[in-house]
PDB file of C-alpha atoms in Angstrom:
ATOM      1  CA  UNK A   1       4.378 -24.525  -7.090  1.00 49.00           C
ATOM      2  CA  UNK A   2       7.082 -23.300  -6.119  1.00 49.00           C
ATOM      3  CA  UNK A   3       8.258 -19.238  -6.312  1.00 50.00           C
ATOM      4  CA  UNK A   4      10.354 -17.764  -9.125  1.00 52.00           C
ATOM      5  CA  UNK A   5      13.292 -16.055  -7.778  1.00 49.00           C
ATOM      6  CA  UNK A   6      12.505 -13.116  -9.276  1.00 51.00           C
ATOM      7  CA  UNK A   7       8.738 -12.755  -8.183  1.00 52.00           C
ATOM      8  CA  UNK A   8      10.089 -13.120  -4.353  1.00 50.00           C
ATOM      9  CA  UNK A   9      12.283 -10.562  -4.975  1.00 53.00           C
ATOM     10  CA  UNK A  10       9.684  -8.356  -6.802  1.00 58.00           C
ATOM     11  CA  UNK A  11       7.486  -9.199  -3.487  1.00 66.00           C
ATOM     12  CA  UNK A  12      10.030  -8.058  -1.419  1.00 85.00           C
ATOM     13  CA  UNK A  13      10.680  -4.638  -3.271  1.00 87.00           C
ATOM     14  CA  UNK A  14       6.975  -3.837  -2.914  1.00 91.00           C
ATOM     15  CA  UNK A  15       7.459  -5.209   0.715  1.00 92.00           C
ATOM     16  CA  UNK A  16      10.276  -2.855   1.236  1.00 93.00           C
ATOM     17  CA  UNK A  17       8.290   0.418  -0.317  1.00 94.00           C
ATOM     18  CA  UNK A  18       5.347  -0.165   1.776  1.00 95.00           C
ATOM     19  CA  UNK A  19       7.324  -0.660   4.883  1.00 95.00           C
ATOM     20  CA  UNK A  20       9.070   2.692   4.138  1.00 95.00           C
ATOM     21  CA  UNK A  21       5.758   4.604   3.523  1.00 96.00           C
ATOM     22  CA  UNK A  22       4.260   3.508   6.759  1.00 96.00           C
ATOM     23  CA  UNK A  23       7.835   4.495   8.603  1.00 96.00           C
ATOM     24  CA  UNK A  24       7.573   8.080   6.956  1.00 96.00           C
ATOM     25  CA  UNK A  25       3.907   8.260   7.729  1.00 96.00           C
ATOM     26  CA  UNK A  26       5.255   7.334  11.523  1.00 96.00           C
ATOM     27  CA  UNK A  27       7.803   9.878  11.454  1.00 95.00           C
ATOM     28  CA  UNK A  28       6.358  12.343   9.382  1.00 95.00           C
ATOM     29  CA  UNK A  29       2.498  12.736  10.266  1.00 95.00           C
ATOM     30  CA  UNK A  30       2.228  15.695   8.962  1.00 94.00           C
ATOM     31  CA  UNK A  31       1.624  13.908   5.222  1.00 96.00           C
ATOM     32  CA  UNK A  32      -0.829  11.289   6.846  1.00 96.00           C
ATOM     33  CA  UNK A  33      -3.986  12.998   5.295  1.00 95.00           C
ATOM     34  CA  UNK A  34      -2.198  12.792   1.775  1.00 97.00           C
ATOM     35  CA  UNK A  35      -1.271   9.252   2.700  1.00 97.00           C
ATOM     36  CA  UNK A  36      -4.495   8.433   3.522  1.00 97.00           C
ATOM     37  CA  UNK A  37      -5.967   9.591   0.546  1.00 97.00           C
ATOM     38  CA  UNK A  38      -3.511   8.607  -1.844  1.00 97.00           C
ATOM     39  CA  UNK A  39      -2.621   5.064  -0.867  1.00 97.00           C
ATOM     40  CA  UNK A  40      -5.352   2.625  -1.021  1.00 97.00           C
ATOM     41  CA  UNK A  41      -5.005  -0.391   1.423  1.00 97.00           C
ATOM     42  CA  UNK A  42      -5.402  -2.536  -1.319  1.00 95.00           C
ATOM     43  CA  UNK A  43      -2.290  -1.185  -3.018  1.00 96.00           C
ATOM     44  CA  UNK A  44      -0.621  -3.331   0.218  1.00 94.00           C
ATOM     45  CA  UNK A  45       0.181  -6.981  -0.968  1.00 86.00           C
ATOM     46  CA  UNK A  46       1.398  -7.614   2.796  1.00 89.00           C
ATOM     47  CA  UNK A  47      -1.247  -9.004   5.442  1.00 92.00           C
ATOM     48  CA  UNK A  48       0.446  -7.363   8.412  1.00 92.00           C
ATOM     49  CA  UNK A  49       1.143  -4.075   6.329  1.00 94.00           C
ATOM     50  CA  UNK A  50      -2.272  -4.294   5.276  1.00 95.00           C
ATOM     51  CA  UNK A  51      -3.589  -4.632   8.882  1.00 95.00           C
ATOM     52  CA  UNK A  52      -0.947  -2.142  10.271  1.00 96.00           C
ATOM     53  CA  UNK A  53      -1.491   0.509   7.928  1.00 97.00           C
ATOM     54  CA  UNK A  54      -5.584  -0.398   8.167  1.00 96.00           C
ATOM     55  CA  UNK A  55      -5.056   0.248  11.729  1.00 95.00           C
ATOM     56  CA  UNK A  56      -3.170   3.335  11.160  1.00 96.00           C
ATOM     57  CA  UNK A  57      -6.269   4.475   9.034  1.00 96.00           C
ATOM     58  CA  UNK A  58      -8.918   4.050  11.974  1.00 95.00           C
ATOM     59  CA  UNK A  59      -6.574   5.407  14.556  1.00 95.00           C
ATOM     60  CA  UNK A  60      -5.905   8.742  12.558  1.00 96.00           C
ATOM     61  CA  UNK A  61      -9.354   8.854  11.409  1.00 94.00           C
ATOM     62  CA  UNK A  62     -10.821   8.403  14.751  1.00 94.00           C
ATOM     63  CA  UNK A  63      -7.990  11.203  16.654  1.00 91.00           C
ATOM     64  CA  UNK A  64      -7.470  13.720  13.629  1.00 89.00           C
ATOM     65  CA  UNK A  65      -4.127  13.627  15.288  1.00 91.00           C
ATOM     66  CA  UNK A  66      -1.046  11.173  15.338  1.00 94.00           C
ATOM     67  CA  UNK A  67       1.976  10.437  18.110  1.00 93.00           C
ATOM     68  CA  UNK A  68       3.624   8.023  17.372  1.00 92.00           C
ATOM     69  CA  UNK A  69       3.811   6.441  20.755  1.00 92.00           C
ATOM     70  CA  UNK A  70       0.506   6.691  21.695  1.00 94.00           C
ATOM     71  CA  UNK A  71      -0.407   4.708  18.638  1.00 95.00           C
ATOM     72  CA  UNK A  72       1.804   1.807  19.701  1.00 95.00           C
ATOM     73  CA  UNK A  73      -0.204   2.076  22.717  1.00 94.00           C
ATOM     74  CA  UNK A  74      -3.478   1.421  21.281  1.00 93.00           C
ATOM     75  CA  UNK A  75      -2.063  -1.003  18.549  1.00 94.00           C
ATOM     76  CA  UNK A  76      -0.530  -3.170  21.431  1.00 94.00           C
ATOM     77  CA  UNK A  77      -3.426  -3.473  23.797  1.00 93.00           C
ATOM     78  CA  UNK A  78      -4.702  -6.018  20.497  1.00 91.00           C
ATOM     79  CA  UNK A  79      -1.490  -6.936  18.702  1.00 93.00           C
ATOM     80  CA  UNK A  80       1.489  -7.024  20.224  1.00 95.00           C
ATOM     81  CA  UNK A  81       3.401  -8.074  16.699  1.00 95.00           C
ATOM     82  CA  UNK A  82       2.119  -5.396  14.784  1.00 94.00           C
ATOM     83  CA  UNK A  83       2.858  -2.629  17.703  1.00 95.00           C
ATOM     84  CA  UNK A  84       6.471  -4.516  17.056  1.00 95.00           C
ATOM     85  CA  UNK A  85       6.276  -3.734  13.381  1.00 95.00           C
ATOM     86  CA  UNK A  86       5.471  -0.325  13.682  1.00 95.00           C
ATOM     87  CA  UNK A  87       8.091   0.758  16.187  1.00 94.00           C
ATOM     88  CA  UNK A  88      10.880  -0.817  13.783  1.00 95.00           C
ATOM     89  CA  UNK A  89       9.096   1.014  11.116  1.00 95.00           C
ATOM     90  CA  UNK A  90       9.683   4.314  12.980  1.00 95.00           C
ATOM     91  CA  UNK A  91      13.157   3.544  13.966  1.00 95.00           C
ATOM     92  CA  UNK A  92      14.334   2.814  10.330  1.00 95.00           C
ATOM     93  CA  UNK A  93      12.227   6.038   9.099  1.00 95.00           C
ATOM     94  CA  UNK A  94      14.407   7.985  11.754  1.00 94.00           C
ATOM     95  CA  UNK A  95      17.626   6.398  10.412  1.00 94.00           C
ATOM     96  CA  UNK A  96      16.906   6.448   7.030  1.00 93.00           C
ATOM     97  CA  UNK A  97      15.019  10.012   6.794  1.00 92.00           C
ATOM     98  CA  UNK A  98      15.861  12.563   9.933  1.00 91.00           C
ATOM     99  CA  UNK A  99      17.825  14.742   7.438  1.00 93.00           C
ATOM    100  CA  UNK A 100      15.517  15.161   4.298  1.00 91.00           C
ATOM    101  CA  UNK A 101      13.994  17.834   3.386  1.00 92.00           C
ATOM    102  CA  UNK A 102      10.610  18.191   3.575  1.00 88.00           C
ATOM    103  CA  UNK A 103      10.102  18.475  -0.184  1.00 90.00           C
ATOM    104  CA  UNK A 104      11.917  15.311  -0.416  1.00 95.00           C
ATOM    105  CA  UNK A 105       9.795  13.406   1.948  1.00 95.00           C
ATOM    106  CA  UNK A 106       6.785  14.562  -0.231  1.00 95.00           C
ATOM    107  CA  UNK A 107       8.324  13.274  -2.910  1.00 96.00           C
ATOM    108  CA  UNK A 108       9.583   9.914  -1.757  1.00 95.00           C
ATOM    109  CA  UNK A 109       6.192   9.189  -0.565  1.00 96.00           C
ATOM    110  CA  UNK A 110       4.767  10.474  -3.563  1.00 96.00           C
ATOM    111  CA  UNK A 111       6.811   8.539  -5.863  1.00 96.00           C
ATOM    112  CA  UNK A 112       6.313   5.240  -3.687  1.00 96.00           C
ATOM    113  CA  UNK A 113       2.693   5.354  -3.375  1.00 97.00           C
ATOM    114  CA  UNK A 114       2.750   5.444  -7.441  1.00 97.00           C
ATOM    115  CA  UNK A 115       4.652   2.566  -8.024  1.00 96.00           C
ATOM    116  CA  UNK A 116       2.897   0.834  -5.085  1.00 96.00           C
ATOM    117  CA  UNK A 117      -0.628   1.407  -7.224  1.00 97.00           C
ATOM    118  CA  UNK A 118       1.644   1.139 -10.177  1.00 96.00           C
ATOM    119  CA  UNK A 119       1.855  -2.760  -9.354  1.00 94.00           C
ATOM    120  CA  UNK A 120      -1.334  -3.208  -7.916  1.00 96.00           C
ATOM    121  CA  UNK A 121      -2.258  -2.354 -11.215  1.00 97.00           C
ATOM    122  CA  UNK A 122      -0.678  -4.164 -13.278  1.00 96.00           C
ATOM    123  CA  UNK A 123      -1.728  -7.301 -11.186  1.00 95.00           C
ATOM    124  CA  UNK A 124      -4.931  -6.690 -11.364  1.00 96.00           C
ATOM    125  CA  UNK A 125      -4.941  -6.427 -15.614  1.00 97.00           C
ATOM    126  CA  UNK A 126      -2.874  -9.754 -15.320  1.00 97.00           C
ATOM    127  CA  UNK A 127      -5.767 -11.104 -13.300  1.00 97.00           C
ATOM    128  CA  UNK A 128      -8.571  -9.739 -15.102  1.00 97.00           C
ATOM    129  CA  UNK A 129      -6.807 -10.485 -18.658  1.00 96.00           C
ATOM    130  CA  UNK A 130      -7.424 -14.405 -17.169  1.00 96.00           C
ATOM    131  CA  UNK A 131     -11.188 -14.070 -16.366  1.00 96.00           C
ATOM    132  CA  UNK A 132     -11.898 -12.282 -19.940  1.00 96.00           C
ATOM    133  CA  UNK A 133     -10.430 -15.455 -21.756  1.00 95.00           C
ATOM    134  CA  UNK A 134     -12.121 -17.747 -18.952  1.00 96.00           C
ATOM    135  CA  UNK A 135     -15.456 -16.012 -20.084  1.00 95.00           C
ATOM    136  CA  UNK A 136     -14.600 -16.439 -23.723  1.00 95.00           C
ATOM    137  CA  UNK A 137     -14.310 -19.647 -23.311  1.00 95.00           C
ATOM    138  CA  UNK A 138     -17.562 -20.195 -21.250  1.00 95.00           C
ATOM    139  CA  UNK A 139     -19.267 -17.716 -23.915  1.00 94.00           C
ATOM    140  CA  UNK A 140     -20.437 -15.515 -20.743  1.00 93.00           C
ATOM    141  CA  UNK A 141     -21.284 -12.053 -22.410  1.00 94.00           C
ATOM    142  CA  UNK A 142     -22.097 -10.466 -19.449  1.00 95.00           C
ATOM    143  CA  UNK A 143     -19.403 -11.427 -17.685  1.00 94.00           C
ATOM    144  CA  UNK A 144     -17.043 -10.475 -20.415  1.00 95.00           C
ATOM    145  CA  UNK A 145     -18.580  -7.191 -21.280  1.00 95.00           C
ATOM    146  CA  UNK A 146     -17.987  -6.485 -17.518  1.00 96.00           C
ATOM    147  CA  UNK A 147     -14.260  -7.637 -17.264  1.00 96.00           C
ATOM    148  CA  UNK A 148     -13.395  -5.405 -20.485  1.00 96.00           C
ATOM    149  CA  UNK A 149     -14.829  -2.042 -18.683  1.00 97.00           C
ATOM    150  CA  UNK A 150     -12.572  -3.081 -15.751  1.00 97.00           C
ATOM    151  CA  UNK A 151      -9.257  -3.688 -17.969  1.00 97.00           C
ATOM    152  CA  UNK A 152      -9.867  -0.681 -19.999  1.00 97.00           C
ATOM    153  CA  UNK A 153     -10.845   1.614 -16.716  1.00 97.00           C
ATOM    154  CA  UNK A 154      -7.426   0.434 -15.285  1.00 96.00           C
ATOM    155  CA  UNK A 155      -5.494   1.064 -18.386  1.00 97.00           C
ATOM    156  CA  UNK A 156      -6.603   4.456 -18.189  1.00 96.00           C
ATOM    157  CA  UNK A 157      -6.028   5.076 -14.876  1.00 94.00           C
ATOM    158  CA  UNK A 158      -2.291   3.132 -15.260  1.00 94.00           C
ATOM    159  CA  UNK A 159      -2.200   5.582 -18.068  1.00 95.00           C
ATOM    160  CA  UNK A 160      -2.426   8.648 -15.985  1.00 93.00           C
ATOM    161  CA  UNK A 161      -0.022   7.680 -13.367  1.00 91.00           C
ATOM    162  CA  UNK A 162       3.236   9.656 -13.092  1.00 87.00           C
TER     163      UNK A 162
END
């Protein structure tokens, strides 16, 4: 089956907003802890974003500290393409973001992280909207009882999101 233009292009916007939030994390560490606590790997649609910024996770956990270059270090010694990845992440985060103020960068990665979960979200109601009339269908209670208390627990929390 073959991709609507408009879902690739929705793929790579999320793509895009991810790859920017790692760069600023990069750049700016001084916002991984909010980061960290705020963006959910899940939220990542991306295998290599979701295994560089899973990485990122371990490393910062493990070091309570983050340089940039020392993390391409470790990331390299086990994946050369995603120690790759990162440095152009960095690189674009310094073009892109030198000048902002720091207010700004809270807000940019704020803002992204929000429509990151926004459309994790949302994918995940699609998803679960399937299973409830699959279990309709199949008459599964159970099942169905517990698919409703997900879709209404993520309406709420898509609700509540800025």
């Amino acid at each position: 089956e073959k991709e609507q233009p408009s879902a690739i292009l929705t793929k790579d916007r999320f793509r895009a907003l991810a790859d920017q939030i790692l760069g600023m994390a990069f750049y700016f560490p001084d916002h991984l802890n909010y980061i960290i606590d705020h963006l959910s790997p899940d939220y990542l649609a991306d295998e290599d974003t979701k295994k560089l910024y899973k990485r990122l996770i371990i490393y910062y956990t493990e070091k309570r500290d983050f340089n940039h270059y020392l993390f391409i270090d470790y990331i390299k010694k086990e994946n050369k393409k995603l120690a790759h990845y990162a440095d152009i992440l960095f690189i674009k985060a310094e073009q892109n973001f030198a000048d902002l103020e720091e207010e700004l960068v809270s807000k940019e990665i704020s803002d992204n992280i929000n429509q990151l979960k926004r459309n994790y979200i949302v994918n995940e109601l699609k998803m679960l909207e399937e299973k409830i009339k699959e279990s309709e269908r199949e008459n599964d209670k159970d099942k169905l009882n517990s698919y409703i208390e997900k879709f209404n627990n993520l309406t709420k929390e898509l609700s509540q999101l800025p």
